[in-house]
Tab-separated table of C-alpha atoms in Angstrom:
chain	number	residue	atom	x	y	z
A	18	MET	CA	-48.183	93.134	147.260
A	19	LEU	CA	-49.353	94.871	150.781
A	20	ALA	CA	-53.127	95.545	150.983
A	21	GLU	CA	-54.022	99.461	150.699
A	22	ASP	CA	-54.712	101.085	153.817
A	23	PRO	CA	-58.450	100.901	154.904
A	24	THR	CA	-58.087	104.800	155.944
A	25	LYS	CA	-57.018	105.544	152.491
A	26	ILE	CA	-59.920	103.789	151.097
A	27	ARG	CA	-62.370	105.386	153.416
A	28	GLN	CA	-60.969	108.764	152.443
A	29	ARG	CA	-61.923	108.077	148.861
A	30	MET	CA	-65.479	107.289	149.557
A	31	ARG	CA	-68.341	109.574	148.879
A	32	PRO	CA	-71.190	108.293	150.980
A	33	LEU	CA	-74.604	108.678	149.514
A	34	PRO	CA	-77.347	110.776	151.802
A	35	ASP	CA	-79.948	108.464	153.609
A	36	LYS	CA	-82.455	109.973	151.008
A	37	PHE	CA	-80.673	110.579	147.611
A	38	LEU	CA	-81.577	111.587	144.027
A	39	ALA	CA	-79.031	110.300	141.498
A	40	ALA	CA	-79.463	112.254	138.047
A	41	MET	CA	-78.766	110.166	134.772
A	42	ILE	CA	-76.501	111.407	132.283
A	43	ALA	CA	-77.770	109.550	129.382
A	44	LEU	CA	-74.497	109.646	126.922
A	45	ARG	CA	-75.040	110.077	123.085
A	46	PRO	CA	-74.377	106.946	121.128
A	47	LEU	CA	-70.626	105.536	121.744
A	48	PRO	CA	-68.431	104.326	119.141
A	49	GLY	CA	-69.498	101.017	117.552
A	50	SER	CA	-73.183	101.652	118.018
A	51	PRO	CA	-75.509	102.293	115.080
A	52	ARG	CA	-76.201	105.814	115.675
A	53	TYR	CA	-72.657	106.888	116.601
A	54	ASP	CA	-71.879	110.163	114.534
A	55	GLY	CA	-68.314	110.126	114.922
A	56	ASP	CA	-67.920	112.932	117.045
A	57	ASP	CA	-66.355	112.101	120.380
A	58	GLU	CA	-66.140	115.594	121.525
A	59	ARG	CA	-69.772	116.184	120.899
A	60	ILE	CA	-70.444	113.325	123.223
A	61	LEU	CA	-68.371	114.652	126.010
A	62	ALA	CA	-69.793	118.029	125.836
A	63	GLN	CA	-73.275	116.987	126.253
A	64	ALA	CA	-72.253	115.005	129.303
A	65	LEU	CA	-70.528	117.733	130.814
A	66	SER	CA	-73.700	120.200	129.735
A	67	ASP	CA	-75.944	117.751	131.654
A	68	LEU	CA	-73.470	117.718	134.710
A	69	ASP	CA	-73.765	121.504	134.788
A	70	HIS	CA	-77.342	121.624	134.989
A	71	TYR	CA	-77.539	118.964	137.571
A	72	GLU	CA	-74.962	120.574	139.653
A	73	ARG	CA	-76.891	123.903	139.361
A	74	ALA	CA	-79.965	121.927	140.523
A	75	GLY	CA	-78.217	120.477	143.632
A	76	VAL	CA	-78.549	116.701	142.606
A	77	ASP	CA	-77.083	114.455	145.224
A	78	ALA	CA	-75.337	111.995	142.775
A	79	ILE	CA	-74.875	111.471	139.115
A	80	ILE	CA	-74.899	108.094	137.099
A	81	LEU	CA	-73.784	107.548	133.791
A	82	GLU	CA	-75.365	105.305	131.291
A	83	ASN	CA	-74.676	104.504	127.454
A	84	SER	CA	-78.675	104.723	127.342
A	85	GLN	CA	-78.554	105.627	123.631
A	86	ASP	CA	-76.289	102.591	122.071
A	87	LEU	CA	-79.476	101.193	120.615
A	88	PRO	CA	-79.932	98.386	120.115
A	89	TYR	CA	-78.154	97.057	123.089
A	90	ILE	CA	-75.659	94.160	122.872
A	91	LYS	CA	-74.149	92.020	125.750
A	92	PRO	CA	-70.439	92.158	126.459
A	93	PRO	CA	-68.173	92.327	125.121
A	94	LEU	CA	-68.747	96.089	124.167
A	95	PRO	CA	-66.580	97.625	121.550
A	96	PRO	CA	-63.417	98.703	122.822
A	97	ARG	CA	-63.568	102.464	121.604
A	98	ALA	CA	-66.929	102.712	123.135
A	99	VAL	CA	-65.195	101.547	126.456
A	100	GLY	CA	-62.372	103.889	126.038
A	101	LEU	CA	-64.614	106.990	125.453
A	102	MET	CA	-66.768	106.008	128.593
A	103	LYS	CA	-63.346	105.776	130.742
A	104	ARG	CA	-62.426	109.177	129.305
A	105	ILE	CA	-65.955	110.723	130.069
A	106	ALA	CA	-66.336	109.154	133.542
A	107	GLY	CA	-62.746	110.720	134.158
A	108	GLU	CA	-63.968	114.052	133.283
A	109	ILE	CA	-66.933	114.046	135.358
A	110	ARG	CA	-65.345	112.777	138.262
A	111	GLY	CA	-62.983	115.787	138.046
A	112	ARG	CA	-65.851	118.179	137.946
A	113	PHE	CA	-68.270	116.590	140.607
A	114	THR	CA	-67.266	116.045	144.053
A	115	GLY	CA	-70.360	114.175	145.149
A	116	PRO	CA	-71.026	110.196	144.609
A	117	ILE	CA	-70.940	109.030	140.924
A	118	GLY	CA	-72.332	105.862	139.650
A	119	ILE	CA	-72.439	104.152	136.343
A	120	GLN	CA	-74.314	101.403	134.222
A	121	MET	CA	-73.331	99.878	131.052
A	122	LEU	CA	-75.882	98.430	128.757
A	123	GLU	CA	-76.726	95.280	128.215
A	124	ALA	CA	-75.369	93.794	131.365
A	125	ALA	CA	-72.070	94.831	130.914
A	126	ASN	CA	-71.637	94.791	134.735
A	127	GLU	CA	-67.877	93.893	134.989
A	128	THR	CA	-67.031	96.280	132.175
A	129	ALA	CA	-68.840	99.000	134.386
A	130	LEU	CA	-66.749	98.106	137.437
A	131	GLU	CA	-63.760	98.402	135.369
A	132	ILE	CA	-64.838	101.848	134.476
A	133	ALA	CA	-65.763	102.880	137.784
A	134	HIS	CA	-62.517	101.369	139.404
A	135	GLU	CA	-60.221	103.387	136.877
A	136	ALA	CA	-62.181	106.657	137.284
A	137	ALA	CA	-62.844	106.472	141.026
A	138	LEU	CA	-66.584	106.243	140.771
A	139	ASP	CA	-68.866	105.118	143.755
A	140	PHE	CA	-71.324	102.799	142.689
A	141	LEU	CA	-72.892	100.323	140.140
A	142	ARG	CA	-76.459	99.923	138.674
A	143	VAL	CA	-76.451	96.118	137.755
A	144	GLU	CA	-78.934	94.033	135.775
A	145	GLY	CA	-78.857	90.141	136.078
A	146	TYR	CA	-77.438	89.958	139.739
A	147	VAL	CA	-79.156	87.190	140.709
A	148	PHE	CA	-81.190	84.509	138.770
A	149	ALA	CA	-81.578	84.806	134.963
A	150	HIS	CA	-84.175	86.682	132.655
A	151	VAL	CA	-84.422	87.449	129.099
A	152	GLY	CA	-83.630	91.214	128.175
A	153	GLY	CA	-83.619	92.674	124.630
A	154	ALA	CA	-80.196	91.291	123.708
A	155	GLY	CA	-80.899	87.774	124.763
A	156	LEU	CA	-80.279	85.630	127.918
A	157	ILE	CA	-79.217	87.574	130.824
A	158	GLU	CA	-77.568	85.153	133.592
A	159	GLY	CA	-76.627	86.183	137.225
A	160	CYS	CA	-73.464	87.846	137.757
A	161	ALA	CA	-73.005	88.304	141.581
A	162	GLY	CA	-70.223	85.684	142.115
A	163	HIS	CA	-68.102	87.082	139.140
A	164	LEU	CA	-68.682	90.668	139.668
A	165	LEU	CA	-68.014	90.519	143.435
A	166	ARG	CA	-64.923	88.510	142.807
A	167	LYS	CA	-63.719	90.926	140.210
A	168	ARG	CA	-64.335	93.923	143.019
A	169	THR	CA	-62.311	92.193	145.333
A	170	GLU	CA	-59.468	91.399	142.774
A	171	LEU	CA	-59.468	95.276	141.692
A	172	GLY	CA	-59.251	96.060	145.579
A	173	CYS	CA	-62.318	98.545	145.392
A	174	GLU	CA	-64.752	97.000	147.637
A	175	GLN	CA	-65.951	100.488	148.258
A	176	ILE	CA	-67.784	100.533	145.008
A	177	LYS	CA	-71.491	99.651	145.988
A	178	VAL	CA	-73.437	97.608	143.745
A	179	PHE	CA	-77.343	98.505	143.353
A	180	ALA	CA	-78.998	95.485	141.548
A	181	ASP	CA	-82.233	95.901	139.643
A	182	VAL	CA	-84.734	93.288	140.524
A	183	LYS	CA	-87.278	91.964	138.253
A	184	LYS	CA	-85.925	94.704	135.608
A	185	LYS	CA	-87.939	96.693	133.436
A	186	HIS	CA	-88.070	95.951	129.730
A	187	CYS	CA	-87.576	92.266	130.207
A	188	SER	CA	-89.301	88.931	130.438
A	189	HIS	CA	-89.169	87.064	133.895
A	190	ALA	CA	-91.044	83.705	132.811
A	191	LEU	CA	-87.695	81.813	133.653
A	192	THR	CA	-88.399	83.003	137.306
A	193	GLY	CA	-92.231	82.905	136.955
A	194	ASP	CA	-92.602	80.549	140.287
A	195	LEU	CA	-90.339	83.441	142.198
A	196	ASP	CA	-92.066	86.909	143.578
A	197	ILE	CA	-89.986	90.135	143.420
A	198	VAL	CA	-89.359	89.435	147.156
A	199	ASP	CA	-87.728	86.145	146.671
A	200	GLU	CA	-85.330	87.891	144.148
A	201	VAL	CA	-84.352	90.494	146.545
A	202	LYS	CA	-83.612	87.895	149.354
A	203	GLN	CA	-81.591	86.151	146.961
A	204	ALA	CA	-79.516	89.354	146.095
A	205	GLU	CA	-79.168	90.189	149.924
A	206	PHE	CA	-77.965	86.794	150.540
A	207	PHE	CA	-75.437	87.422	147.650
A	208	LEU	CA	-74.153	90.469	149.325
A	209	VAL	CA	-75.853	93.497	147.377
A	210	ASP	CA	-75.612	96.788	148.772
A	211	GLY	CA	-78.839	97.954	147.572
A	212	VAL	CA	-81.830	96.817	145.329
A	213	ILE	CA	-83.402	98.784	142.730
A	214	VAL	CA	-87.377	98.398	142.033
A	215	THR	CA	-89.016	99.961	138.625
A	216	GLY	CA	-92.058	99.851	136.642
A	217	ALA	CA	-92.430	97.343	133.658
A	218	ARG	CA	-90.764	99.913	131.416
A	219	THR	CA	-88.721	103.309	131.539
A	220	THR	CA	-91.185	106.447	132.655
A	221	GLU	CA	-93.304	103.784	134.603
A	222	PRO	CA	-93.242	103.887	138.257
A	223	PRO	CA	-93.185	100.932	140.615
A	224	ASP	CA	-96.464	99.208	141.866
A	225	SER	CA	-96.418	100.725	145.600
A	226	ALA	CA	-97.979	97.917	147.230
A	227	GLU	CA	-94.998	95.832	145.900
A	228	LEU	CA	-92.499	98.257	146.844
A	229	ARG	CA	-93.859	98.126	150.349
A	230	ARG	CA	-93.324	94.697	150.395
A	231	VAL	CA	-89.523	94.883	149.129
A	232	ARG	CA	-89.256	97.664	151.880
A	233	GLN	CA	-90.334	95.364	154.382
A	234	SER	CA	-88.313	92.343	153.538
A	235	THR	CA	-84.992	93.520	153.435
A	236	ARG	CA	-82.283	95.509	155.221
A	237	VAL	CA	-80.276	97.134	152.283
A	238	PRO	CA	-81.393	100.327	150.848
A	239	VAL	CA	-84.154	100.134	148.457
A	240	LEU	CA	-83.899	102.640	145.141
A	241	ILE	CA	-86.479	103.582	142.885
A	242	GLY	CA	-85.326	103.422	139.009
A	243	SER	CA	-88.189	104.592	137.200
A	244	GLY	CA	-91.078	106.724	136.707
A	245	MET	CA	-90.602	109.497	139.637
A	246	THR	CA	-92.247	112.910	138.670
A	247	PRO	CA	-92.920	116.201	140.676
A	248	GLU	CA	-96.609	114.960	140.788
A	249	ASN	CA	-95.923	111.427	142.358
A	250	ILE	CA	-92.732	111.886	144.116
A	251	LYS	CA	-94.598	112.626	147.522
A	252	THR	CA	-96.354	109.485	147.542
A	253	TYR	CA	-92.906	107.498	146.693
A	254	PHE	CA	-90.645	109.411	149.069
A	255	PRO	CA	-91.528	107.388	152.254
A	256	LEU	CA	-90.920	104.110	150.374
A	257	ALA	CA	-87.312	104.219	149.011
A	258	ASP	CA	-83.726	105.356	149.993
A	259	GLY	CA	-82.867	106.569	146.845
A	260	PHE	CA	-84.212	107.654	143.342
A	261	ILE	CA	-82.772	107.337	140.093
A	262	VAL	CA	-84.103	109.746	137.612
A	263	GLY	CA	-83.723	110.389	133.851
A	264	SER	CA	-86.457	110.810	131.551
A	265	THR	CA	-88.310	112.954	133.677
A	266	PHE	CA	-85.720	115.912	133.380
A	267	ARG	CA	-85.953	115.468	129.487
A	268	GLN	CA	-88.116	117.435	126.905
A	269	ALA	CA	-91.825	115.712	127.304
A	270	GLY	CA	-90.424	113.329	129.598
A	271	GLU	CA	-88.819	111.417	126.961
A	272	PHE	CA	-86.069	108.561	127.619
A	273	LEU	CA	-83.703	110.118	124.669
A	274	GLY	CA	-84.910	113.750	124.972
A	275	ALA	CA	-82.800	116.687	125.400
A	276	LEU	CA	-82.217	118.005	128.994
A	277	ASP	CA	-85.265	120.399	130.141
A	278	PRO	CA	-84.136	122.675	132.886
A	279	GLN	CA	-87.481	123.638	133.796
A	280	ARG	CA	-88.470	119.863	134.136
A	281	LEU	CA	-85.253	119.229	136.189
A	282	ASN	CA	-85.834	122.230	138.729
A	283	SER	CA	-89.458	121.343	139.113
A	284	LEU	CA	-88.655	117.856	140.161
A	285	MET	CA	-85.791	118.924	142.447
A	286	ARG	CA	-87.703	121.690	144.154
A	287	ALA	CA	-90.388	118.959	145.050
A	288	PHE	CA	-87.755	116.592	146.072
A	289	ASP	CA	-85.818	119.056	148.159
A	290	TYR	CA	-89.071	120.266	150.025
A	291	LEU	CA	-89.734	116.597	150.812
A	292	LYS	CA	-86.172	116.327	152.137
A	293	SER	CA	-86.443	119.171	154.249
A	294	GLY	CA	-89.092	117.688	156.419
A	295	THR	CA	-87.485	114.678	157.017
C-alpha cells in the first residue's frame, strides 16, 4: 500500500494556537453505563447544544469526554458506547472547524485513538502514558509504546497525544520515588506531544510552583487540565500553553452540572483579554 501524501495529511491538520482554551463536552451516560437512560438522541442533542454555546463564546478547541459513565471501567468499553461516541464525534467534526480532542475514561486510550482517527479529530487526552498509577478502576499501566505504534499503524501521526502526568483522582504511591518532573521527562523521552498538569481533583488548580518546574524542564507544550476560573486565569495564563476547561462552565462549577452560559462567557472574556495582550 502506498503511503499517504504528506501534503494531504497537513491539509487535514487543524493546528492549535500558541495559547488555547479547549472546552469540554461532558457527554451524558453512554450505553452500558449504570446511568444510561436509553435515549441516544438526547445524548447527541446535549453534545450539540454545548457545542453551540462554545462556538458562540469563541473557544479555540473542543474536547469530548465520556465524563458521566460513572463508575468508570478500564477497556474494553461497551461496543455500543464506542459506536455512539464515534457517531457523536463525527457530528461534532461536521459542525466545528477548529481542533477537536477526545478522552475515553478510564484509560481507554487506544479506543480514543480509533475514534479520533475515524472521525478526523486532532488530539487525545491520555492517562497512564508512562509508568503506572492506581485509578478508580484499578491499576493503570503505561500505554505509550502500544498507543504510538497504533497511531503509526493507522497512519494518523497528525493526531497529537497530550498526556496527564501525576494524574488527578489517582494514587501515585507506585511512583512515590519520582517527582512530577521525572514523569514529564519520561513522557518527553517517549515522544509525547504535550503534558497536562492538574490539581489533585477536578475543579482544583495545579500547584503554581510545581507547574513552573514542569514548564522549565520540558520543550513540549504544557497544558493545565483542571481548576481554571475567571479569578485565577490571570495567574496561570503565563505558565501554560493550553487550558482544558469543563467544570467552571457548569452550574455552580460542578463537574456534571448543566452548561451555564454566564459562567462560560465570564471565563472567556477574561481569557480573551489576556490573549489580546500577548
